[in-house]
Coordinates of C-alpha atoms in Angstrom, one line a residue:
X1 CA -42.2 -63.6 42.6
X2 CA -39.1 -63.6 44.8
X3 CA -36.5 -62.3 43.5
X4 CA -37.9 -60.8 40.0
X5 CA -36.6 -57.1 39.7
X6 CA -39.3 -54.4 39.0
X7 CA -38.8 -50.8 38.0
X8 CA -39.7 -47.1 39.3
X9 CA -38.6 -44.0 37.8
X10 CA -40.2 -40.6 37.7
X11 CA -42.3 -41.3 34.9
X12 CA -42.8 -45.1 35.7
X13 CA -46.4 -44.8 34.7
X14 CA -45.7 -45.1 31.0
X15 CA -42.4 -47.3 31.0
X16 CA -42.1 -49.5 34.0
X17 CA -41.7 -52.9 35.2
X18 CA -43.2 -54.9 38.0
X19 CA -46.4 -56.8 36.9
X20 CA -46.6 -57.7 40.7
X21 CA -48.2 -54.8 41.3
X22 CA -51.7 -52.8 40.4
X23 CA -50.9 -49.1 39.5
X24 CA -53.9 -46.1 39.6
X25 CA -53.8 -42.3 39.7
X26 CA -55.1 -40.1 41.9
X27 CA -55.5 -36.5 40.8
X28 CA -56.5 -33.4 42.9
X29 CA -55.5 -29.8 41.8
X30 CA -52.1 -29.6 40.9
X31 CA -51.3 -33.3 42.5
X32 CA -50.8 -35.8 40.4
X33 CA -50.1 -39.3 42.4
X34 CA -49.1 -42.5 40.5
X35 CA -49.6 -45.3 43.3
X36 CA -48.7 -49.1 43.2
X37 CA -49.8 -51.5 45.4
X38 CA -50.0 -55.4 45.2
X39 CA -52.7 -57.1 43.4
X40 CA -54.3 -58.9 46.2
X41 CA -55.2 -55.6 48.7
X42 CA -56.1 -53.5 45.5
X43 CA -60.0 -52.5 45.3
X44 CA -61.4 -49.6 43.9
X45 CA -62.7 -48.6 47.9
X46 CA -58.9 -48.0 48.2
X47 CA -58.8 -45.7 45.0
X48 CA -61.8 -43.4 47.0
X49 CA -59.9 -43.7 50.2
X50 CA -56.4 -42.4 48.5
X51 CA -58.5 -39.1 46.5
X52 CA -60.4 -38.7 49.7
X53 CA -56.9 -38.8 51.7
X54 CA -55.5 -36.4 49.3
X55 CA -58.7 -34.2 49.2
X56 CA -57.9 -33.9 52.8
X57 CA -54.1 -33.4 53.0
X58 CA -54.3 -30.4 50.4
X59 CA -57.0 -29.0 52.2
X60 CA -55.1 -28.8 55.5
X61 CA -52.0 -27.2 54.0
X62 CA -54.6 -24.9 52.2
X63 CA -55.9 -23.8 54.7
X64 CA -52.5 -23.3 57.2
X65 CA -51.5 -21.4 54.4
X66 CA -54.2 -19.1 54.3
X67 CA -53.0 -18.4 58.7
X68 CA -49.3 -17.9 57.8
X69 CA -49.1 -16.9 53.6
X70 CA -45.0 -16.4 54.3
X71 CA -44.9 -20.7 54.7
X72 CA -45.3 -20.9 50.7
X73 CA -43.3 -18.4 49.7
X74 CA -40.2 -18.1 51.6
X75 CA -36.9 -19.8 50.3
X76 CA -35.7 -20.3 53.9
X77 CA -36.8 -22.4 57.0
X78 CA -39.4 -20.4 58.7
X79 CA -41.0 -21.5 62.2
X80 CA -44.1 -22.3 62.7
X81 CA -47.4 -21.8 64.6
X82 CA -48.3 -24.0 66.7
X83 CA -51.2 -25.2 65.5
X84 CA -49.7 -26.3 61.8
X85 CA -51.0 -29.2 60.4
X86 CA -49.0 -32.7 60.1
X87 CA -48.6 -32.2 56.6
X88 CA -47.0 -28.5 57.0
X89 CA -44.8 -29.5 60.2
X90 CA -43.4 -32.3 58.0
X91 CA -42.7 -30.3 55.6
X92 CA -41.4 -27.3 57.7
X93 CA -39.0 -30.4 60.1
X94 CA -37.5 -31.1 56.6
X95 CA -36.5 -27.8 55.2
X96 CA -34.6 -26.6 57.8
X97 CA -31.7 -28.8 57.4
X98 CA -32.0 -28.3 53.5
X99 CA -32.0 -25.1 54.1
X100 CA -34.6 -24.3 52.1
X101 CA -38.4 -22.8 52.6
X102 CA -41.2 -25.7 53.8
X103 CA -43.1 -26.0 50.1
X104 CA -39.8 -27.8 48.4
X105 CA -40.8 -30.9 50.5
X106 CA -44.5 -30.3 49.0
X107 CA -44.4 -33.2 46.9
X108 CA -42.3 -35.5 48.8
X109 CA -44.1 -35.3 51.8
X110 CA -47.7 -36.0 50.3
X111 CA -46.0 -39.3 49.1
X112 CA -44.8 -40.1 52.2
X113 CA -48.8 -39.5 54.0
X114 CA -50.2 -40.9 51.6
X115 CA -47.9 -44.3 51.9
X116 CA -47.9 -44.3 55.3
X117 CA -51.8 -44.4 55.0
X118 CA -51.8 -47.4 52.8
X119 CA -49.0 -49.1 54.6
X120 CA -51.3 -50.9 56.9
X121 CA -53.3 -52.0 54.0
X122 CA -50.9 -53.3 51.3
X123 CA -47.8 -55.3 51.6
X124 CA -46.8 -53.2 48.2
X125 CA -46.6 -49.5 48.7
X126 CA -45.0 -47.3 46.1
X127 CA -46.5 -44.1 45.6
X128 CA -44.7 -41.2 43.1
X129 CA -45.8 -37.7 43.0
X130 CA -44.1 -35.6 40.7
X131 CA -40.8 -37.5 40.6
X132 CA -40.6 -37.5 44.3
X133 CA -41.3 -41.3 45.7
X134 CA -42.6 -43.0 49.0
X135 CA -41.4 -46.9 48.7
X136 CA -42.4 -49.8 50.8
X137 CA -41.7 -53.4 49.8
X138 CA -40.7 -56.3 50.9
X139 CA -38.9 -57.4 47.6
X140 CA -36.3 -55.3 45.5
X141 CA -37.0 -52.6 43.7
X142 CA -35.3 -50.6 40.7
X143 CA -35.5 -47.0 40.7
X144 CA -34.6 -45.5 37.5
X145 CA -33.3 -42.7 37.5
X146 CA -34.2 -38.9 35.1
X147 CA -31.3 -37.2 34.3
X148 CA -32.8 -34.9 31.4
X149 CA -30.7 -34.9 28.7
X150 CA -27.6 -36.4 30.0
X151 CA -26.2 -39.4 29.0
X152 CA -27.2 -41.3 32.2
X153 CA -30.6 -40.4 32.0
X154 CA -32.7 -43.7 32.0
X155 CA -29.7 -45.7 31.5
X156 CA -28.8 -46.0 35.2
X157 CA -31.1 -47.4 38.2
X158 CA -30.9 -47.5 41.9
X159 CA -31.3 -50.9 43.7
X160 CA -33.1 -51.0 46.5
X161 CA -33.4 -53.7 48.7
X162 CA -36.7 -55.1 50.4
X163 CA -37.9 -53.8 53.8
X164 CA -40.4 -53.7 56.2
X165 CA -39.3 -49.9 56.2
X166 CA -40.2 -47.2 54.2
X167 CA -38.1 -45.1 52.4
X168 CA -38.1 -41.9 50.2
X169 CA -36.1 -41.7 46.7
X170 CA -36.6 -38.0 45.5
X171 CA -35.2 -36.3 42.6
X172 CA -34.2 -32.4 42.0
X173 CA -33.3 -31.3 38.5
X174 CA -32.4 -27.5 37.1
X175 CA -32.7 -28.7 33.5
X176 CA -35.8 -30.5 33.6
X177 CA -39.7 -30.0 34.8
X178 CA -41.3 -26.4 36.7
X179 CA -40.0 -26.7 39.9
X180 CA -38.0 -24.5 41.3
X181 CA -34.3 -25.0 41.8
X182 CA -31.6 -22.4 41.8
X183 CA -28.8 -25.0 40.6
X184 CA -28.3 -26.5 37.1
X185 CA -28.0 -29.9 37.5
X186 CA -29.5 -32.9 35.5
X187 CA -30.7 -34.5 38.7
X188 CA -29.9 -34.4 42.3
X189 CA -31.2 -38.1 43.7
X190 CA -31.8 -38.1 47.9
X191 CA -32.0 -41.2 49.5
X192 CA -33.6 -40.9 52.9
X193 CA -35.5 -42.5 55.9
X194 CA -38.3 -39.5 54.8
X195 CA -39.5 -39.0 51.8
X196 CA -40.4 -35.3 53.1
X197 CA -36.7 -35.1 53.8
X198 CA -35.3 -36.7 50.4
X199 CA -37.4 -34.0 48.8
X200 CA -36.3 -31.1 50.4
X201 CA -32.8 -32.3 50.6
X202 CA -32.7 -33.1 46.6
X203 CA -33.6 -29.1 46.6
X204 CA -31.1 -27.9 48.6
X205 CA -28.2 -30.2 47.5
X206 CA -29.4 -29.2 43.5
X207 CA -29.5 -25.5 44.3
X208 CA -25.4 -25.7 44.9
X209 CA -24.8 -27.2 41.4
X210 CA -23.9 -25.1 38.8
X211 CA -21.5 -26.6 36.9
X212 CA -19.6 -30.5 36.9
X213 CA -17.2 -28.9 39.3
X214 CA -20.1 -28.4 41.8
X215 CA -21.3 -31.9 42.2
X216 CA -19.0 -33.2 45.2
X217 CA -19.6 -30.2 46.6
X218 CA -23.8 -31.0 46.7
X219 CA -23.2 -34.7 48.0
X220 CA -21.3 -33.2 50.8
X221 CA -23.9 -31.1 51.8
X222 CA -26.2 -33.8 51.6
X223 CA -24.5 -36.8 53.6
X224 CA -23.7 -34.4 56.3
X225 CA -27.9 -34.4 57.2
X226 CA -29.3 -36.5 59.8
X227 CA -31.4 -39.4 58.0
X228 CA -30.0 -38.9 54.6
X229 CA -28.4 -42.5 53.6
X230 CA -27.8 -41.3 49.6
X231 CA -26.9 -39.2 47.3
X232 CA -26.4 -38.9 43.5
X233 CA -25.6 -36.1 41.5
X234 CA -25.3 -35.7 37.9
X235 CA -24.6 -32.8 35.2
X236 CA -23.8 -33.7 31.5
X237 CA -21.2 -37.1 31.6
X238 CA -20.5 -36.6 34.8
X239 CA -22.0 -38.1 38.6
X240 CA -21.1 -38.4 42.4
X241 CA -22.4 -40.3 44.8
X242 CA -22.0 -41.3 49.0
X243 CA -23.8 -43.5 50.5
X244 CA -26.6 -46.6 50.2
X245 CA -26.7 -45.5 46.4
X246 CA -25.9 -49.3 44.1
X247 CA -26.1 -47.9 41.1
X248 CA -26.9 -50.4 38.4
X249 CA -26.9 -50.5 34.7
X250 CA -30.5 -50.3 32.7
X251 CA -30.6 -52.1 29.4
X252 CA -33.8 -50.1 28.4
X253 CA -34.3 -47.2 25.5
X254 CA -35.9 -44.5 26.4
X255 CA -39.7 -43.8 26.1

């Protein structure tokens, strides 16, 4: 319904909003996808073609990784061969502005394939993998946001407005979940045209924060990077924030 709010946040899958949409998991290895998409372009031959998808997108990067073992365990921008998959040269295009190595826009950039697959297919697109999310819609979305134990953590949301555009919302945290980050924040939010680049931006900008004084500093960093439009960072009572970030109050408890 026009103008009826619905909610996202990293795990929307047990407390969310938005009965406009139909939500399903896909699951391969370590990816764990939570996908929305409206109710009328929802059938379960689009739950096979998303695994299937994924199947095939983990088994590309497996396999470059297998030619060039450096591209998963460096911490810096590396180049790459020439014949790197679509899903590696994403990821290795949006680490070397973060300045970080290619696998901390992993997640990020799986999202963002794996919407722009079903883009053509759904009106609705939102797909989260591991906090990091891919959103397409044409109405307004909330993105709440995971701030560990801080006092803004599900308490604050991110509006975003309807577009025929997609855009990535991913979140970087050194207090909370097993990826790696060498900062201490509560969560680093990117806003960006690319999911791929939110992702690896959230890592680089989250790697600079080790203390309240350090936040600034990260969103600086950040809004300096071509196609980053937002930032938010947060540690303890404390945020900062630059750009297409309208940061709204939830009235929601915590699951």
């Amino acid at each position: 319904m026009k103008g009826e709010r619905s909610y996202v946040q990293r795990d929307y899958r047990d407390w969310h909003e938005g009965q406009d949409l139909k939500y399903f998991q896909v699951r391969v290895k370590q990816s764990d996808l939570a996908i929305g998409v409206d109710l009328k372009n929802y059938s379960d031959s689009l739950l096979t073609l998303c695994r299937n998808y994924l199947i095939r997108l983990r088994g590309e990067l497996e396999d470059y990784i297998k030619l060039q073992p450096l591209f998963q365990t460096t911490l810096l921008p590396i180049a790459l061969r020439g014949d790197a998959p679509e899903i590696a040269r994403r990821m290795g295009l949006a680490s070397a502005p973060a300045r970080v190595g290619p696998m901390a826009a992993v997640a990020g950039t799986i999202a963002e394939l794996m919407g722009e697959k079903l883009a053509p297919l759904c009106q609705e697109v939102i797909v989260e993998n591991g906090g990091d999310i891919y959103l397409k819609s044409s109405q307004e979305r909330i993105v709440a946001v995971f701030a560990g134990e801080s006092r803004f953590s599900y308490r604050i949301g991110i509006r975003i407005a309807g577009s025929k555009e997609g855009v990535g919302i991913c979140t970087s945290s050194g207090t909370v979940g097993h990826s790696l980050s060498l900062g201490r924040a509560d969560a680093v939010v990117i806003r960006a045209d690319s999911a791929a680049l939110a992702d690896a931006v959230a890592t680089g900008a989250g790697n600079m924060v080790s203390c309240k004084a350090d936040l600034m500093k990260a969103v600086d960093f950040a809004r300096e990077i071509p196609g980053v439009t937002g930032v938010l960072t947060i540690k303890g009572d404390q945020m900062a924030a630059w750009g297409q970030m309208e940061i709204i109050p939830l009235h929601h408890s915590k699951p």
